[in-house]
mmCIF file with all atom_site columns, C-alpha atoms in Angstrom:
data_model
loop_
_atom_site.group_PDB
_atom_site.id
_atom_site.type_symbol
_atom_site.label_atom_id
_atom_site.label_alt_id
_atom_site.label_comp_id
_atom_site.label_asym_id
_atom_site.label_entity_id
_atom_site.label_seq_id
_atom_site.pdbx_PDB_ins_code
_atom_site.Cartn_x
_atom_site.Cartn_y
_atom_site.Cartn_z
_atom_site.occupancy
_atom_site.B_iso_or_equiv
_atom_site.pdbx_formal_charge
_atom_site.auth_seq_id
_atom_site.auth_comp_id
_atom_site.auth_asym_id
_atom_site.auth_atom_id
_atom_site.pdbx_PDB_model_num
ATOM 1   C CA . MET A 1 1   ? -1.093 9.888   -25.667 1.00 0.00 ? 1   MET A CA 1
ATOM 2   C CA . ASN A 1 2   ? 1.066  8.678   -25.148 1.00 0.00 ? 2   ASN A CA 1
ATOM 3   C CA . ALA A 1 3   ? 1.754  7.945   -28.755 1.00 0.00 ? 3   ALA A CA 1
ATOM 4   C CA . ILE A 1 4   ? 0.629  11.245  -30.049 1.00 0.00 ? 4   ILE A CA 1
ATOM 5   C CA . ILE A 1 5   ? 3.432  12.384  -27.554 1.00 0.00 ? 5   ILE A CA 1
ATOM 6   C CA . SER A 1 6   ? 6.417  10.148  -28.807 1.00 0.00 ? 6   SER A CA 1
ATOM 7   C CA . PHE A 1 7   ? 5.739  11.223  -32.475 1.00 0.00 ? 7   PHE A CA 1
ATOM 8   C CA . LEU A 1 8   ? 6.811  14.640  -31.215 1.00 0.00 ? 8   LEU A CA 1
ATOM 9   C CA . ILE A 1 9   ? 8.916  14.250  -29.165 1.00 0.00 ? 9   ILE A CA 1
ATOM 10  C CA . PHE A 1 10  ? 11.133 12.986  -31.902 1.00 0.00 ? 10  PHE A CA 1
ATOM 11  C CA . ALA A 1 11  ? 9.496  15.196  -35.052 1.00 0.00 ? 11  ALA A CA 1
ATOM 12  C CA . SER A 1 12  ? 11.429 17.409  -32.842 1.00 0.00 ? 12  SER A CA 1
ATOM 13  C CA . LEU A 1 13  ? 14.349 16.126  -32.889 1.00 0.00 ? 13  LEU A CA 1
ATOM 14  C CA . THR A 1 14  ? 14.410 15.021  -37.188 1.00 0.00 ? 14  THR A CA 1
ATOM 15  C CA . VAL A 1 15  ? 13.900 18.380  -37.285 1.00 0.00 ? 15  VAL A CA 1
ATOM 16  C CA . SER A 1 16  ? 16.118 20.082  -35.234 1.00 0.00 ? 16  SER A CA 1
ATOM 17  C CA . GLN A 1 17  ? 19.269 18.039  -36.781 1.00 0.00 ? 17  GLN A CA 1
ATOM 18  C CA . PRO A 1 18  ? 21.349 19.978  -38.702 1.00 0.00 ? 18  PRO A CA 1
ATOM 19  C CA . CYS A 1 19  ? 21.770 19.027  -42.099 1.00 0.00 ? 19  CYS A CA 1
ATOM 20  C CA . VAL A 1 20  ? 25.530 17.579  -43.824 1.00 0.00 ? 20  VAL A CA 1
ATOM 21  C CA . GLU A 1 21  ? 25.570 21.403  -45.923 1.00 0.00 ? 21  GLU A CA 1
ATOM 22  C CA . GLU A 1 22  ? 24.744 23.515  -42.699 1.00 0.00 ? 22  GLU A CA 1
ATOM 23  C CA . SER A 1 23  ? 27.518 22.067  -40.920 1.00 0.00 ? 23  SER A CA 1
ATOM 24  C CA . ASN A 1 24  ? 30.077 22.588  -42.927 1.00 0.00 ? 24  ASN A CA 1
ATOM 25  C CA . GLN A 1 25  ? 30.310 19.461  -42.981 1.00 0.00 ? 25  GLN A CA 1
ATOM 26  C CA . ILE A 1 26  ? 29.258 17.600  -46.576 1.00 0.00 ? 26  ILE A CA 1
ATOM 27  C CA . PRO A 1 27  ? 31.318 14.860  -47.407 1.00 0.00 ? 27  PRO A CA 1
ATOM 28  C CA . ILE A 1 28  ? 34.633 15.511  -50.025 1.00 0.00 ? 28  ILE A CA 1
ATOM 29  C CA . LYS A 1 29  ? 33.864 13.537  -53.042 1.00 0.00 ? 29  LYS A CA 1
ATOM 30  C CA . GLU A 1 30  ? 37.447 11.299  -53.371 1.00 0.00 ? 30  GLU A CA 1
ATOM 31  C CA . SER A 1 31  ? 39.144 12.317  -57.095 1.00 0.00 ? 31  SER A CA 1
ATOM 32  C CA . ILE A 1 32  ? 42.431 12.272  -58.272 1.00 0.00 ? 32  ILE A CA 1
ATOM 33  C CA . PHE A 1 33  ? 45.162 14.730  -57.036 1.00 0.00 ? 33  PHE A CA 1
ATOM 34  C CA . ILE A 1 34  ? 48.951 13.066  -57.839 1.00 0.00 ? 34  ILE A CA 1
ATOM 35  C CA . THR A 1 35  ? 49.762 10.033  -59.723 1.00 0.00 ? 35  THR A CA 1
ATOM 36  C CA . MET A 1 36  ? 53.093 10.065  -59.912 1.00 0.00 ? 36  MET A CA 1
ATOM 37  C CA . GLU A 1 37  ? 54.975 6.670   -61.586 1.00 0.00 ? 37  GLU A CA 1
ATOM 38  C CA . ARG A 1 38  ? 58.506 5.483   -61.855 1.00 0.00 ? 38  ARG A CA 1
ATOM 39  C CA . THR A 1 39  ? 58.948 3.293   -65.151 1.00 0.00 ? 39  THR A CA 1
ATOM 40  C CA . PRO A 1 40  ? 60.908 -0.021  -65.666 1.00 0.00 ? 40  PRO A CA 1
ATOM 41  C CA . CYS A 1 41  ? 64.464 0.549   -67.295 1.00 0.00 ? 41  CYS A CA 1
ATOM 42  C CA . PHE A 1 42  ? 66.681 -2.470  -69.354 1.00 0.00 ? 42  PHE A CA 1
ATOM 43  C CA . GLY A 1 43  ? 68.294 -2.563  -65.701 1.00 0.00 ? 43  GLY A CA 1
ATOM 44  C CA . LYS A 1 44  ? 67.166 -3.186  -62.511 1.00 0.00 ? 44  LYS A CA 1
ATOM 45  C CA . CYS A 1 45  ? 65.492 0.057   -61.663 1.00 0.00 ? 45  CYS A CA 1
ATOM 46  C CA . PRO A 1 46  ? 62.380 0.271   -59.620 1.00 0.00 ? 46  PRO A CA 1
ATOM 47  C CA . ASN A 1 47  ? 58.758 -0.047  -61.126 1.00 0.00 ? 47  ASN A CA 1
ATOM 48  C CA . TYR A 1 48  ? 56.422 1.707   -58.725 1.00 0.00 ? 48  TYR A CA 1
ATOM 49  C CA . LYS A 1 49  ? 53.118 3.821   -58.883 1.00 0.00 ? 49  LYS A CA 1
ATOM 50  C CA . ILE A 1 50  ? 51.530 6.240   -56.301 1.00 0.00 ? 50  ILE A CA 1
ATOM 51  C CA . THR A 1 51  ? 47.898 7.571   -56.556 1.00 0.00 ? 51  THR A CA 1
ATOM 52  C CA . ILE A 1 52  ? 47.426 10.025  -53.537 1.00 0.00 ? 52  ILE A CA 1
ATOM 53  C CA . PHE A 1 53  ? 43.029 11.035  -53.144 1.00 0.00 ? 53  PHE A CA 1
ATOM 54  C CA . ASN A 1 54  ? 42.686 14.880  -51.944 1.00 0.00 ? 54  ASN A CA 1
ATOM 55  C CA . THR A 1 55  ? 41.636 12.663  -49.413 1.00 0.00 ? 55  THR A CA 1
ATOM 56  C CA . GLY A 1 56  ? 44.596 11.951  -48.507 1.00 0.00 ? 56  GLY A CA 1
ATOM 57  C CA . ASN A 1 57  ? 44.037 8.458   -49.361 1.00 0.00 ? 57  ASN A CA 1
ATOM 58  C CA . VAL A 1 58  ? 47.248 6.638   -51.108 1.00 0.00 ? 58  VAL A CA 1
ATOM 59  C CA . VAL A 1 59  ? 47.705 3.561   -52.962 1.00 0.00 ? 59  VAL A CA 1
ATOM 60  C CA . TYR A 1 60  ? 51.078 2.169   -53.919 1.00 0.00 ? 60  TYR A CA 1
ATOM 61  C CA . GLU A 1 61  ? 51.424 -0.598  -56.399 1.00 0.00 ? 61  GLU A CA 1
ATOM 62  C CA . GLY A 1 62  ? 54.710 -1.911  -56.481 1.00 0.00 ? 62  GLY A CA 1
ATOM 63  C CA . LEU A 1 63  ? 56.164 -3.493  -59.485 1.00 0.00 ? 63  LEU A CA 1
ATOM 64  C CA . GLN A 1 64  ? 58.943 -4.841  -60.489 1.00 0.00 ? 64  GLN A CA 1
ATOM 65  C CA . PHE A 1 65  ? 62.548 -4.559  -58.344 1.00 0.00 ? 65  PHE A CA 1
ATOM 66  C CA . ALA A 1 66  ? 60.158 -1.594  -56.385 1.00 0.00 ? 66  ALA A CA 1
ATOM 67  C CA . GLU A 1 67  ? 61.844 -1.600  -52.918 1.00 0.00 ? 67  GLU A CA 1
ATOM 68  C CA . LYS A 1 68  ? 57.943 -3.077  -51.741 1.00 0.00 ? 68  LYS A CA 1
ATOM 69  C CA . GLN A 1 69  ? 55.825 -5.394  -53.760 1.00 0.00 ? 69  GLN A CA 1
ATOM 70  C CA . GLY A 1 70  ? 52.251 -5.725  -53.998 1.00 0.00 ? 70  GLY A CA 1
ATOM 71  C CA . LYS A 1 71  ? 49.371 -3.371  -53.299 1.00 0.00 ? 71  LYS A CA 1
ATOM 72  C CA . PHE A 1 72  ? 49.860 -0.967  -50.458 1.00 0.00 ? 72  PHE A CA 1
ATOM 73  C CA . THR A 1 73  ? 47.423 1.284   -49.109 1.00 0.00 ? 73  THR A CA 1
ATOM 74  C CA . LYS A 1 74  ? 48.116 4.636   -46.183 1.00 0.00 ? 74  LYS A CA 1
ATOM 75  C CA . LYS A 1 75  ? 46.934 7.844   -45.530 1.00 0.00 ? 75  LYS A CA 1
ATOM 76  C CA . LEU A 1 76  ? 48.642 11.062  -45.372 1.00 0.00 ? 76  LEU A CA 1
ATOM 77  C CA . ASN A 1 77  ? 47.532 14.060  -43.059 1.00 0.00 ? 77  ASN A CA 1
ATOM 78  C CA . LYS A 1 78  ? 46.043 17.620  -43.274 1.00 0.00 ? 78  LYS A CA 1
ATOM 79  C CA . THR A 1 79  ? 49.508 18.645  -43.262 1.00 0.00 ? 79  THR A CA 1
ATOM 80  C CA . GLN A 1 80  ? 51.478 16.079  -45.591 1.00 0.00 ? 80  GLN A CA 1
ATOM 81  C CA . LEU A 1 81  ? 47.983 17.348  -48.265 1.00 0.00 ? 81  LEU A CA 1
ATOM 82  C CA . ILE A 1 82  ? 49.496 20.942  -47.042 1.00 0.00 ? 82  ILE A CA 1
ATOM 83  C CA . GLU A 1 83  ? 53.308 20.482  -48.106 1.00 0.00 ? 83  GLU A CA 1
ATOM 84  C CA . LEU A 1 84  ? 52.385 19.192  -51.634 1.00 0.00 ? 84  LEU A CA 1
ATOM 85  C CA . GLU A 1 85  ? 49.910 22.086  -51.964 1.00 0.00 ? 85  GLU A CA 1
ATOM 86  C CA . GLU A 1 86  ? 52.851 24.208  -51.648 1.00 0.00 ? 86  GLU A CA 1
ATOM 87  C CA . GLN A 1 87  ? 55.405 22.383  -53.088 1.00 0.00 ? 87  GLN A CA 1
ATOM 88  C CA . ILE A 1 88  ? 52.564 22.510  -56.422 1.00 0.00 ? 88  ILE A CA 1
ATOM 89  C CA . GLU A 1 89  ? 52.219 26.275  -55.943 1.00 0.00 ? 89  GLU A CA 1
ATOM 90  C CA . TYR A 1 90  ? 56.356 27.069  -55.234 1.00 0.00 ? 90  TYR A CA 1
ATOM 91  C CA . LEU A 1 91  ? 57.149 24.870  -58.717 1.00 0.00 ? 91  LEU A CA 1
ATOM 92  C CA . LYS A 1 92  ? 54.742 27.022  -60.790 1.00 0.00 ? 92  LYS A CA 1
ATOM 93  C CA . ILE A 1 93  ? 54.163 22.413  -62.221 1.00 0.00 ? 93  ILE A CA 1
ATOM 94  C CA . PHE A 1 94  ? 51.448 24.061  -64.348 1.00 0.00 ? 94  PHE A CA 1
ATOM 95  C CA . ALA A 1 95  ? 53.933 26.161  -66.528 1.00 0.00 ? 95  ALA A CA 1
ATOM 96  C CA . LEU A 1 96  ? 56.442 24.002  -66.707 1.00 0.00 ? 96  LEU A CA 1
ATOM 97  C CA . LYS A 1 97  ? 56.696 21.545  -69.797 1.00 0.00 ? 97  LYS A CA 1
ATOM 98  C CA . ASN A 1 98  ? 55.073 18.511  -69.962 1.00 0.00 ? 98  ASN A CA 1
ATOM 99  C CA . ALA A 1 99  ? 58.210 16.761  -71.640 1.00 0.00 ? 99  ALA A CA 1
ATOM 100 C CA . TYR A 1 100 ? 62.088 17.147  -70.336 1.00 0.00 ? 100 TYR A CA 1
ATOM 101 C CA . ASP A 1 101 ? 63.086 13.897  -72.863 1.00 0.00 ? 101 ASP A CA 1
ATOM 102 C CA . SER A 1 102 ? 65.805 12.353  -74.635 1.00 0.00 ? 102 SER A CA 1
ATOM 103 C CA . LYS A 1 103 ? 66.679 9.937   -77.064 1.00 0.00 ? 103 LYS A CA 1
ATOM 104 C CA . ILE A 1 104 ? 68.484 7.157   -74.595 1.00 0.00 ? 104 ILE A CA 1
ATOM 105 C CA . THR A 1 105 ? 64.794 4.722   -74.596 1.00 0.00 ? 105 THR A CA 1
ATOM 106 C CA . ASP A 1 106 ? 66.185 2.894   -71.894 1.00 0.00 ? 106 ASP A CA 1
ATOM 107 C CA . ILE A 1 107 ? 66.868 5.279   -69.013 1.00 0.00 ? 107 ILE A CA 1
ATOM 108 C CA . PRO A 1 108 ? 63.905 5.597   -66.603 1.00 0.00 ? 108 PRO A CA 1
ATOM 109 C CA . SER A 1 109 ? 61.094 8.021   -66.524 1.00 0.00 ? 109 SER A CA 1
ATOM 110 C CA . CYS A 1 110 ? 58.933 9.280   -63.893 1.00 0.00 ? 110 CYS A CA 1
ATOM 111 C CA . ILE A 1 111 ? 55.659 10.326  -64.930 1.00 0.00 ? 111 ILE A CA 1
ATOM 112 C CA . LEU A 1 112 ? 53.816 12.712  -62.625 1.00 0.00 ? 112 LEU A CA 1
ATOM 113 C CA . PHE A 1 113 ? 49.753 13.949  -63.021 1.00 0.00 ? 113 PHE A CA 1
ATOM 114 C CA . ILE A 1 114 ? 48.870 16.890  -61.024 1.00 0.00 ? 114 ILE A CA 1
ATOM 115 C CA . ASN A 1 115 ? 44.995 17.090  -60.643 1.00 0.00 ? 115 ASN A CA 1
ATOM 116 C CA . TYR A 1 116 ? 45.188 20.642  -58.234 1.00 0.00 ? 116 TYR A CA 1
ATOM 117 C CA . LYS A 1 117 ? 42.976 23.851  -58.350 1.00 0.00 ? 117 LYS A CA 1
ATOM 118 C CA . GLU A 1 118 ? 40.729 22.608  -61.248 1.00 0.00 ? 118 GLU A CA 1
ATOM 119 C CA . LYS A 1 119 ? 43.925 22.709  -63.472 1.00 0.00 ? 119 LYS A CA 1
ATOM 120 C CA . LYS A 1 120 ? 45.002 19.133  -64.683 1.00 0.00 ? 120 LYS A CA 1
ATOM 121 C CA . LYS A 1 121 ? 49.316 19.246  -65.944 1.00 0.00 ? 121 LYS A CA 1
ATOM 122 C CA . LYS A 1 122 ? 50.773 15.360  -67.731 1.00 0.00 ? 122 LYS A CA 1
ATOM 123 C CA . ILE A 1 123 ? 54.674 15.431  -67.144 1.00 0.00 ? 123 ILE A CA 1
ATOM 124 C CA . LEU A 1 124 ? 57.423 13.499  -68.331 1.00 0.00 ? 124 LEU A CA 1
ATOM 125 C CA . ASP A 1 125 ? 60.261 13.763  -66.770 1.00 0.00 ? 125 ASP A CA 1
ATOM 126 C CA . ARG A 1 126 ? 63.520 11.291  -68.486 1.00 0.00 ? 126 ARG A CA 1
ATOM 127 C CA . ASP A 1 127 ? 65.721 13.785  -68.088 1.00 0.00 ? 127 ASP A CA 1
ATOM 128 C CA . GLY A 1 128 ? 67.082 16.620  -68.013 1.00 0.00 ? 128 GLY A CA 1
ATOM 129 C CA . ALA A 1 129 ? 64.334 18.125  -65.829 1.00 0.00 ? 129 ALA A CA 1
ATOM 130 C CA . PRO A 1 130 ? 64.899 21.179  -63.255 1.00 0.00 ? 130 PRO A CA 1
ATOM 131 C CA . GLU A 1 131 ? 66.178 20.315  -59.764 1.00 0.00 ? 131 GLU A CA 1
ATOM 132 C CA . GLU A 1 132 ? 62.943 21.825  -58.262 1.00 0.00 ? 132 GLU A CA 1
ATOM 133 C CA . LEU A 1 133 ? 60.780 19.457  -59.780 1.00 0.00 ? 133 LEU A CA 1
ATOM 134 C CA . LYS A 1 134 ? 63.115 16.269  -58.931 1.00 0.00 ? 134 LYS A CA 1
ATOM 135 C CA . ARG A 1 135 ? 62.658 17.501  -55.357 1.00 0.00 ? 135 ARG A CA 1
ATOM 136 C CA . PHE A 1 136 ? 59.322 17.224  -55.689 1.00 0.00 ? 136 PHE A CA 1
ATOM 137 C CA . GLU A 1 137 ? 58.904 13.662  -56.565 1.00 0.00 ? 137 GLU A CA 1
ATOM 138 C CA . LYS A 1 138 ? 61.952 12.402  -53.564 1.00 0.00 ? 138 LYS A CA 1
ATOM 139 C CA . LEU A 1 139 ? 59.312 14.511  -51.055 1.00 0.00 ? 139 LEU A CA 1
ATOM 140 C CA . ILE A 1 140 ? 56.055 12.277  -53.009 1.00 0.00 ? 140 ILE A CA 1
ATOM 141 C CA . ASP A 1 141 ? 58.473 8.788   -52.126 1.00 0.00 ? 141 ASP A CA 1
ATOM 142 C CA . ALA A 1 142 ? 59.531 10.056  -48.802 1.00 0.00 ? 142 ALA A CA 1
ATOM 143 C CA . LEU A 1 143 ? 55.976 10.695  -47.455 1.00 0.00 ? 143 LEU A CA 1
ATOM 144 C CA . ILE A 1 144 ? 54.026 7.427   -49.067 1.00 0.00 ? 144 ILE A CA 1
ATOM 145 C CA . ILE A 1 145 ? 57.292 4.591   -48.996 1.00 0.00 ? 145 ILE A CA 1
ATOM 146 C CA . THR A 1 146 ? 57.772 4.771   -45.589 1.00 0.00 ? 146 THR A CA 1
ATOM 147 C CA . ASN A 1 147 ? 57.309 1.368   -43.486 1.00 0.00 ? 147 ASN A CA 1
ATOM 148 C CA . ASP A 1 148 ? 53.765 2.788   -41.956 1.00 0.00 ? 148 ASP A CA 1
ATOM 149 C CA . LEU A 1 149 ? 51.952 1.348   -45.826 1.00 0.00 ? 149 LEU A CA 1
ATOM 150 C CA . LYS A 1 150 ? 49.679 -1.248  -44.907 1.00 0.00 ? 150 LYS A CA 1
ATOM 151 C CA . LYS A 1 151 ? 50.090 -4.061  -46.856 1.00 0.00 ? 151 LYS A CA 1
ATOM 152 C CA . GLU A 1 152 ? 46.239 -5.566  -49.342 1.00 0.00 ? 152 GLU A CA 1
ATOM 153 C CA . GLU A 1 153 ? 45.138 -8.967  -48.691 1.00 0.00 ? 153 GLU A CA 1
ATOM 154 C CA . GLU A 1 154 ? 45.050 -10.328 -52.528 1.00 0.00 ? 154 GLU A CA 1
#
């Protein structure tokens, strides 16, 4: 008799627990939101790559002459992600040119890849990009290259 009562209590608890979907806590599938790579030059230009995921997870890879060398991680908060989204909207990023280039090849480039609202955009910024785009690149740097980057163990 006790076994039956225990089973019924267990069954009622199992059935009454909401599904993940019903509680609006559907796990987000992590995907790349923004990548930004600053390329090397013939001098000592910092060379690094930043990958920001839609979950707020960030991977920073410092290569040559970067302020931080190696692989680091951190997490952006919701406010920071919203700030990046607002800037993408403000810039009308998908209406910008795909390349702001120059015949001078020994200067550094910034390569941006944006994956936002089911649209994708890749922009090469070597020379002549709008000032608003340059400010967006600096915003990404300011949000990511901070003292709270955590060095990955090798």
